[in-house]
């Protein structure tokens, strides 16, 4: 899909959880497929910031961000009507599964909101949806209401046990697999979150022989493959090392779990 560089006004910018904000921007008719991302300018900062949308229609799109540094701190203070520069859509999104299949969406932290967009788009197909939301505690559980709207069941896991299962997102997947009792060939796992979670999920998927796609949250500078700053290791039988590098922004951010070199 052709990328666009355009000016977009902030429609809303609100705090939704401890240290998390949700910003809505004018979309100018541009629609996102789940898993794609955009680059946004931050006033007084040279480098743009990459984010994945949690909502998308012809009038506006939304994304959730966590305050982790000066750039995101500045974003949280921007008022409605502020105009920002956006490059979108970027990257390659999730593969839509076949009808009559089961989709398990696995989110960890700030990776969960992008799966809310995936759930919205999957709801238009004949697919059974299960969702797992992984969070540090109950005060940072994201997109629960939206995922409940589209999912047969939502499992919340928290590190401290303050809500749902005590543990991580992979523990939630294990509980769903026991309950769903469907053939692994009809299951697709889609996940976005921190790398340690994605690695554990890959081990589970390989053990159960489940097709799994992972969206990586790497730091990006350019967003379209020029700077080589967001590479990850991909399995390769043609190199002595056993891997090659691919760019998350250009070749991803979504990869099949079987491609990833985790050693």
Short mmCIF file of N, CA and C in Angstrom, two decimals, residues 84-208:
data_model
loop_
_atom_site.label_atom_id
_atom_site.label_comp_id
_atom_site.label_asym_id
_atom_site.label_seq_id
_atom_site.Cartn_x
_atom_site.Cartn_y
_atom_site.Cartn_z
N UNK A 84 -0.06 17.63 13.65
CA UNK A 84 1.16 16.84 13.64
C UNK A 84 1.38 16.26 12.25
N UNK A 85 2.64 15.96 11.96
CA UNK A 85 2.98 15.34 10.69
C UNK A 85 2.96 13.81 10.86
N UNK A 86 2.30 13.14 9.92
CA UNK A 86 2.13 11.68 10.00
C UNK A 86 2.57 11.04 8.68
N UNK A 87 3.28 9.93 8.77
CA UNK A 87 3.58 9.10 7.60
C UNK A 87 2.88 7.76 7.82
N UNK A 88 2.00 7.38 6.88
CA UNK A 88 1.20 6.17 7.07
C UNK A 88 0.59 5.74 5.74
N UNK A 89 0.18 4.47 5.63
CA UNK A 89 0.51 3.37 6.55
C UNK A 89 1.87 2.78 6.23
N UNK A 90 2.52 2.19 7.21
CA UNK A 90 3.84 1.61 7.06
C UNK A 90 3.82 0.15 7.51
N UNK A 91 4.75 -0.63 6.97
CA UNK A 91 4.92 -2.01 7.41
C UNK A 91 3.91 -2.98 6.80
N UNK A 92 4.04 -4.22 7.22
CA UNK A 92 3.18 -5.31 6.77
C UNK A 92 2.37 -5.83 7.94
N UNK A 93 1.08 -5.96 7.75
CA UNK A 93 0.19 -6.34 8.84
C UNK A 93 0.00 -7.84 8.99
N UNK A 94 -0.95 -8.20 9.84
CA UNK A 94 -1.28 -9.60 10.09
C UNK A 94 -1.99 -10.22 8.90
N UNK A 95 -1.83 -11.52 8.74
CA UNK A 95 -2.52 -12.28 7.70
C UNK A 95 -3.91 -12.66 8.21
N UNK A 96 -4.93 -12.32 7.46
CA UNK A 96 -6.28 -12.68 7.87
C UNK A 96 -6.48 -14.20 7.76
N UNK A 97 -6.97 -14.85 8.82
CA UNK A 97 -7.16 -16.30 8.79
C UNK A 97 -8.37 -16.72 7.96
N UNK A 98 -8.44 -18.00 7.68
CA UNK A 98 -9.56 -18.55 6.93
C UNK A 98 -10.83 -18.53 7.78
N UNK A 99 -11.98 -18.53 7.11
CA UNK A 99 -13.24 -18.68 7.82
C UNK A 99 -13.28 -20.03 8.54
N UNK A 100 -14.13 -20.10 9.57
CA UNK A 100 -14.30 -21.32 10.36
C UNK A 100 -13.04 -21.73 11.10
N UNK A 101 -12.22 -20.74 11.43
CA UNK A 101 -11.01 -21.00 12.21
C UNK A 101 -11.11 -20.28 13.55
N UNK A 102 -10.10 -20.47 14.38
CA UNK A 102 -10.04 -19.83 15.70
C UNK A 102 -8.83 -18.93 15.77
N UNK A 103 -9.04 -17.71 16.24
CA UNK A 103 -7.94 -16.76 16.39
C UNK A 103 -7.74 -16.47 17.88
N UNK A 104 -6.51 -16.61 18.33
CA UNK A 104 -6.16 -16.27 19.71
C UNK A 104 -5.27 -15.04 19.66
N UNK A 105 -5.74 -13.94 20.22
CA UNK A 105 -5.00 -12.69 20.23
C UNK A 105 -4.29 -12.54 21.57
N UNK A 106 -2.99 -12.32 21.51
CA UNK A 106 -2.18 -12.31 22.74
C UNK A 106 -1.45 -10.97 22.85
N UNK A 107 -1.88 -10.16 23.78
CA UNK A 107 -1.27 -8.84 23.97
C UNK A 107 -0.49 -8.75 25.25
N UNK A 108 0.60 -8.01 25.19
CA UNK A 108 1.39 -7.75 26.38
C UNK A 108 1.66 -6.26 26.49
N UNK A 109 1.22 -5.63 27.58
CA UNK A 109 1.49 -4.21 27.79
C UNK A 109 0.92 -3.35 26.69
N UNK A 110 1.76 -2.48 26.13
CA UNK A 110 1.31 -1.54 25.10
C UNK A 110 1.08 -2.23 23.75
N UNK A 111 1.37 -3.53 23.68
CA UNK A 111 1.11 -4.26 22.45
C UNK A 111 -0.35 -4.66 22.30
N UNK A 112 -1.10 -4.59 23.40
CA UNK A 112 -2.50 -5.03 23.36
C UNK A 112 -3.39 -4.15 22.48
N UNK A 113 -3.30 -2.82 22.52
CA UNK A 113 -4.23 -1.99 21.73
C UNK A 113 -4.25 -2.29 20.24
N UNK A 114 -3.11 -2.62 19.64
CA UNK A 114 -3.12 -2.91 18.20
C UNK A 114 -3.92 -4.17 17.90
N UNK A 115 -4.05 -5.06 18.88
CA UNK A 115 -4.85 -6.26 18.70
C UNK A 115 -6.34 -5.97 18.78
N UNK A 116 -6.68 -4.84 19.38
CA UNK A 116 -8.10 -4.43 19.39
C UNK A 116 -8.55 -4.11 17.97
N UNK A 117 -7.68 -3.50 17.18
CA UNK A 117 -8.01 -3.25 15.78
C UNK A 117 -8.13 -4.57 15.02
N UNK A 118 -7.24 -5.52 15.31
CA UNK A 118 -7.32 -6.83 14.67
C UNK A 118 -8.63 -7.51 15.02
N UNK A 119 -9.05 -7.44 16.28
CA UNK A 119 -10.32 -8.06 16.69
C UNK A 119 -11.49 -7.44 15.94
N UNK A 120 -11.45 -6.12 15.77
CA UNK A 120 -12.50 -5.43 15.02
C UNK A 120 -12.59 -5.95 13.60
N UNK A 121 -11.45 -6.11 12.95
CA UNK A 121 -11.44 -6.57 11.56
C UNK A 121 -11.76 -8.06 11.45
N UNK A 122 -11.35 -8.85 12.43
CA UNK A 122 -11.68 -10.28 12.42
C UNK A 122 -13.17 -10.52 12.66
N UNK A 123 -13.82 -9.60 13.37
CA UNK A 123 -15.24 -9.77 13.68
C UNK A 123 -16.11 -9.76 12.42
N UNK A 124 -15.56 -9.28 11.31
CA UNK A 124 -16.29 -9.26 10.05
C UNK A 124 -16.15 -10.57 9.28
N UNK A 125 -15.35 -11.50 9.84
CA UNK A 125 -15.18 -12.81 9.24
C UNK A 125 -15.82 -13.87 10.14
N UNK A 126 -15.95 -15.07 9.62
CA UNK A 126 -16.50 -16.17 10.41
C UNK A 126 -15.36 -16.83 11.19
N UNK A 127 -14.90 -16.12 12.23
CA UNK A 127 -13.76 -16.57 13.02
C UNK A 127 -14.12 -16.47 14.51
N UNK A 128 -13.79 -17.50 15.27
CA UNK A 128 -13.97 -17.46 16.72
C UNK A 128 -12.75 -16.78 17.33
N UNK A 129 -12.98 -15.77 18.14
CA UNK A 129 -11.89 -14.97 18.70
C UNK A 129 -11.78 -15.19 20.21
N UNK A 130 -10.57 -15.47 20.66
CA UNK A 130 -10.22 -15.47 22.08
C UNK A 130 -9.13 -14.41 22.27
N UNK A 131 -9.15 -13.72 23.39
CA UNK A 131 -8.16 -12.66 23.61
C UNK A 131 -7.52 -12.80 24.99
N UNK A 132 -6.23 -12.56 25.02
CA UNK A 132 -5.48 -12.55 26.28
C UNK A 132 -4.84 -11.18 26.44
N UNK A 133 -5.06 -10.57 27.58
CA UNK A 133 -4.47 -9.27 27.88
C UNK A 133 -3.47 -9.46 29.01
N UNK A 134 -2.21 -9.23 28.73
CA UNK A 134 -1.17 -9.32 29.75
C UNK A 134 -0.79 -7.95 30.25
N UNK A 135 -0.70 -7.81 31.57
CA UNK A 135 -0.40 -6.51 32.16
C UNK A 135 0.37 -6.69 33.47
N UNK A 136 1.04 -5.62 33.88
CA UNK A 136 1.76 -5.69 35.16
C UNK A 136 0.80 -5.75 36.34
N UNK A 137 -0.28 -4.97 36.26
CA UNK A 137 -1.26 -4.94 37.34
C UNK A 137 -2.62 -4.52 36.80
N UNK A 138 -3.63 -4.50 37.64
CA UNK A 138 -4.99 -4.18 37.21
C UNK A 138 -5.12 -2.74 36.71
N UNK A 139 -4.25 -1.85 37.17
CA UNK A 139 -4.38 -0.44 36.78
C UNK A 139 -3.82 -0.15 35.40
N UNK A 140 -3.23 -1.16 34.74
CA UNK A 140 -2.70 -0.94 33.39
C UNK A 140 -3.27 -1.95 32.39
N UNK A 141 -4.43 -2.52 32.68
CA UNK A 141 -5.10 -3.41 31.75
C UNK A 141 -5.73 -2.57 30.64
N UNK A 142 -5.39 -2.86 29.39
CA UNK A 142 -5.80 -2.03 28.26
C UNK A 142 -6.79 -2.74 27.34
N UNK A 143 -7.76 -1.98 26.82
CA UNK A 143 -8.69 -2.42 25.77
C UNK A 143 -9.55 -3.62 26.17
N UNK A 144 -9.80 -3.79 27.44
CA UNK A 144 -10.60 -4.95 27.87
C UNK A 144 -12.02 -4.89 27.31
N UNK A 145 -12.67 -3.73 27.40
CA UNK A 145 -14.06 -3.61 26.95
C UNK A 145 -14.20 -3.89 25.46
N UNK A 146 -13.29 -3.37 24.64
CA UNK A 146 -13.38 -3.59 23.20
C UNK A 146 -13.12 -5.04 22.83
N UNK A 147 -12.16 -5.65 23.48
CA UNK A 147 -11.87 -7.05 23.19
C UNK A 147 -13.01 -7.96 23.65
N UNK A 148 -13.66 -7.60 24.74
CA UNK A 148 -14.81 -8.38 25.19
C UNK A 148 -15.96 -8.31 24.19
N UNK A 149 -16.07 -7.19 23.51
CA UNK A 149 -17.13 -7.00 22.53
C UNK A 149 -17.02 -8.00 21.39
N UNK A 150 -15.80 -8.34 21.00
CA UNK A 150 -15.60 -9.17 19.81
C UNK A 150 -15.14 -10.60 20.13
N UNK A 151 -14.81 -10.88 21.36
CA UNK A 151 -14.22 -12.17 21.71
C UNK A 151 -15.21 -13.09 22.40
N UNK A 152 -15.05 -14.38 22.12
CA UNK A 152 -15.83 -15.38 22.85
C UNK A 152 -15.45 -15.37 24.32
N UNK A 153 -14.17 -15.12 24.58
CA UNK A 153 -13.69 -15.03 25.95
C UNK A 153 -12.44 -14.16 26.00
N UNK A 154 -12.32 -13.38 27.07
CA UNK A 154 -11.11 -12.59 27.31
C UNK A 154 -10.49 -13.05 28.62
N UNK A 155 -9.21 -13.37 28.58
CA UNK A 155 -8.47 -13.74 29.78
C UNK A 155 -7.47 -12.63 30.10
N UNK A 156 -7.54 -12.13 31.31
CA UNK A 156 -6.59 -11.11 31.77
C UNK A 156 -5.55 -11.79 32.66
N UNK A 157 -4.29 -11.49 32.42
CA UNK A 157 -3.22 -11.97 33.30
C UNK A 157 -2.45 -10.76 33.83
N UNK A 158 -2.09 -10.80 35.07
CA UNK A 158 -1.31 -9.71 35.66
C UNK A 158 -0.11 -10.29 36.42
N UNK A 159 0.98 -9.59 36.37
CA UNK A 159 2.20 -10.05 37.05
C UNK A 159 1.99 -10.18 38.55
N UNK A 160 1.20 -9.25 39.12
CA UNK A 160 1.03 -9.25 40.57
C UNK A 160 -0.25 -9.96 41.03
N UNK A 161 -1.05 -10.48 40.09
CA UNK A 161 -2.26 -11.19 40.47
C UNK A 161 -3.40 -10.30 40.90
N UNK A 162 -3.30 -8.99 40.64
CA UNK A 162 -4.34 -8.05 41.07
C UNK A 162 -5.61 -8.14 40.23
N UNK A 163 -5.53 -8.76 39.05
CA UNK A 163 -6.71 -9.02 38.24
C UNK A 163 -6.48 -10.26 37.39
N UNK A 164 -7.50 -11.09 37.26
CA UNK A 164 -7.41 -12.28 36.43
C UNK A 164 -6.41 -13.29 36.95
N UNK A 165 -5.73 -13.97 36.01
CA UNK A 165 -4.74 -14.97 36.38
C UNK A 165 -3.43 -14.31 36.79
N UNK A 166 -2.79 -14.82 37.83
CA UNK A 166 -1.46 -14.33 38.18
C UNK A 166 -0.46 -15.03 37.28
N UNK A 167 0.25 -14.26 36.50
CA UNK A 167 1.21 -14.84 35.57
C UNK A 167 1.34 -13.95 34.35
N UNK A 168 1.68 -14.56 33.22
CA UNK A 168 1.88 -13.77 32.00
C UNK A 168 0.92 -14.21 30.90
N UNK A 169 1.03 -13.56 29.76
CA UNK A 169 0.10 -13.82 28.66
C UNK A 169 0.16 -15.26 28.17
N UNK A 170 1.34 -15.86 28.20
CA UNK A 170 1.48 -17.23 27.73
C UNK A 170 0.69 -18.18 28.62
N UNK A 171 0.64 -17.91 29.93
CA UNK A 171 -0.20 -18.70 30.83
C UNK A 171 -1.66 -18.60 30.41
N UNK A 172 -2.06 -17.42 29.94
CA UNK A 172 -3.42 -17.23 29.46
C UNK A 172 -3.71 -18.05 28.22
N UNK A 173 -2.73 -18.14 27.33
CA UNK A 173 -2.89 -18.94 26.10
C UNK A 173 -3.08 -20.41 26.47
N UNK A 174 -2.29 -20.89 27.41
CA UNK A 174 -2.40 -22.29 27.83
C UNK A 174 -3.79 -22.60 28.36
N UNK A 175 -4.37 -21.65 29.11
CA UNK A 175 -5.72 -21.88 29.65
C UNK A 175 -6.76 -21.89 28.54
N UNK A 176 -6.57 -21.05 27.52
CA UNK A 176 -7.51 -21.01 26.39
C UNK A 176 -7.42 -22.30 25.58
N UNK A 177 -6.22 -22.79 25.35
CA UNK A 177 -6.04 -24.01 24.56
C UNK A 177 -6.72 -25.20 25.24
N UNK A 178 -6.67 -25.25 26.55
CA UNK A 178 -7.33 -26.32 27.28
C UNK A 178 -8.84 -26.22 27.14
N UNK A 179 -9.35 -24.99 27.13
CA UNK A 179 -10.80 -24.77 27.06
C UNK A 179 -11.34 -24.92 25.64
N UNK A 180 -10.62 -24.39 24.65
CA UNK A 180 -11.12 -24.36 23.27
C UNK A 180 -11.24 -25.76 22.68
N UNK A 181 -10.27 -26.62 22.97
CA UNK A 181 -10.30 -28.02 22.51
C UNK A 181 -10.56 -28.14 21.01
N UNK A 182 -9.89 -27.33 20.23
CA UNK A 182 -10.05 -27.45 18.78
C UNK A 182 -8.72 -27.89 18.15
N UNK A 183 -8.80 -28.37 16.94
CA UNK A 183 -7.63 -28.87 16.24
C UNK A 183 -6.62 -27.75 16.04
N UNK A 184 -5.36 -28.02 16.33
CA UNK A 184 -4.33 -26.99 16.22
C UNK A 184 -4.22 -26.43 14.80
N UNK A 185 -4.61 -27.23 13.81
CA UNK A 185 -4.50 -26.78 12.42
C UNK A 185 -5.51 -25.67 12.10
N UNK A 186 -6.52 -25.52 12.94
CA UNK A 186 -7.53 -24.48 12.70
C UNK A 186 -7.33 -23.27 13.61
N UNK A 187 -6.24 -23.26 14.39
CA UNK A 187 -5.95 -22.16 15.31
C UNK A 187 -4.86 -21.26 14.72
N UNK A 188 -5.03 -19.98 14.87
CA UNK A 188 -3.99 -19.00 14.54
C UNK A 188 -3.78 -18.09 15.74
N UNK A 189 -2.53 -17.92 16.13
CA UNK A 189 -2.20 -17.01 17.22
C UNK A 189 -1.62 -15.74 16.63
N UNK A 190 -2.09 -14.60 17.13
CA UNK A 190 -1.58 -13.29 16.71
C UNK A 190 -1.15 -12.55 17.97
N UNK A 191 0.06 -12.03 17.97
CA UNK A 191 0.55 -11.44 19.22
C UNK A 191 1.37 -10.18 18.98
N UNK A 192 1.32 -9.30 19.97
CA UNK A 192 2.15 -8.10 19.98
C UNK A 192 2.51 -7.82 21.43
N UNK A 193 3.79 -7.60 21.68
CA UNK A 193 4.23 -7.34 23.03
C UNK A 193 5.74 -7.39 23.14
N UNK A 194 6.26 -7.41 24.36
CA UNK A 194 7.71 -7.42 24.55
C UNK A 194 8.35 -8.71 24.06
N UNK A 195 9.61 -8.64 23.68
CA UNK A 195 10.32 -9.77 23.08
C UNK A 195 10.34 -11.02 23.96
N UNK A 196 10.57 -10.93 25.27
CA UNK A 196 10.56 -12.15 26.09
C UNK A 196 9.22 -12.90 26.02
N UNK A 197 8.12 -12.14 25.97
CA UNK A 197 6.81 -12.76 25.84
C UNK A 197 6.68 -13.45 24.48
N UNK A 198 7.13 -12.80 23.43
CA UNK A 198 7.04 -13.38 22.09
C UNK A 198 7.89 -14.64 21.97
N UNK A 199 9.03 -14.65 22.64
CA UNK A 199 9.88 -15.85 22.62
C UNK A 199 9.19 -17.01 23.31
N UNK A 200 8.61 -16.77 24.48
CA UNK A 200 7.90 -17.83 25.21
C UNK A 200 6.69 -18.32 24.42
N UNK A 201 6.02 -17.39 23.76
CA UNK A 201 4.87 -17.76 22.95
C UNK A 201 5.29 -18.62 21.75
N UNK A 202 6.44 -18.31 21.16
CA UNK A 202 6.96 -19.11 20.05
C UNK A 202 7.24 -20.53 20.50
N UNK A 203 7.80 -20.70 21.68
CA UNK A 203 8.09 -22.03 22.20
C UNK A 203 6.80 -22.83 22.38
N UNK A 204 5.76 -22.17 22.89
CA UNK A 204 4.47 -22.82 23.05
C UNK A 204 3.86 -23.18 21.69
N UNK A 205 3.92 -22.25 20.75
CA UNK A 205 3.35 -22.48 19.42
C UNK A 205 4.05 -23.62 18.70
N UNK A 206 5.37 -23.68 18.82
CA UNK A 206 6.12 -24.77 18.19
C UNK A 206 5.75 -26.11 18.81
N UNK A 207 5.59 -26.11 20.12
CA UNK A 207 5.25 -27.35 20.82
C UNK A 207 3.86 -27.86 20.41
N UNK A 208 2.93 -26.93 20.23
CA UNK A 208 1.56 -27.29 19.89
C UNK A 208 1.29 -27.28 18.39
#
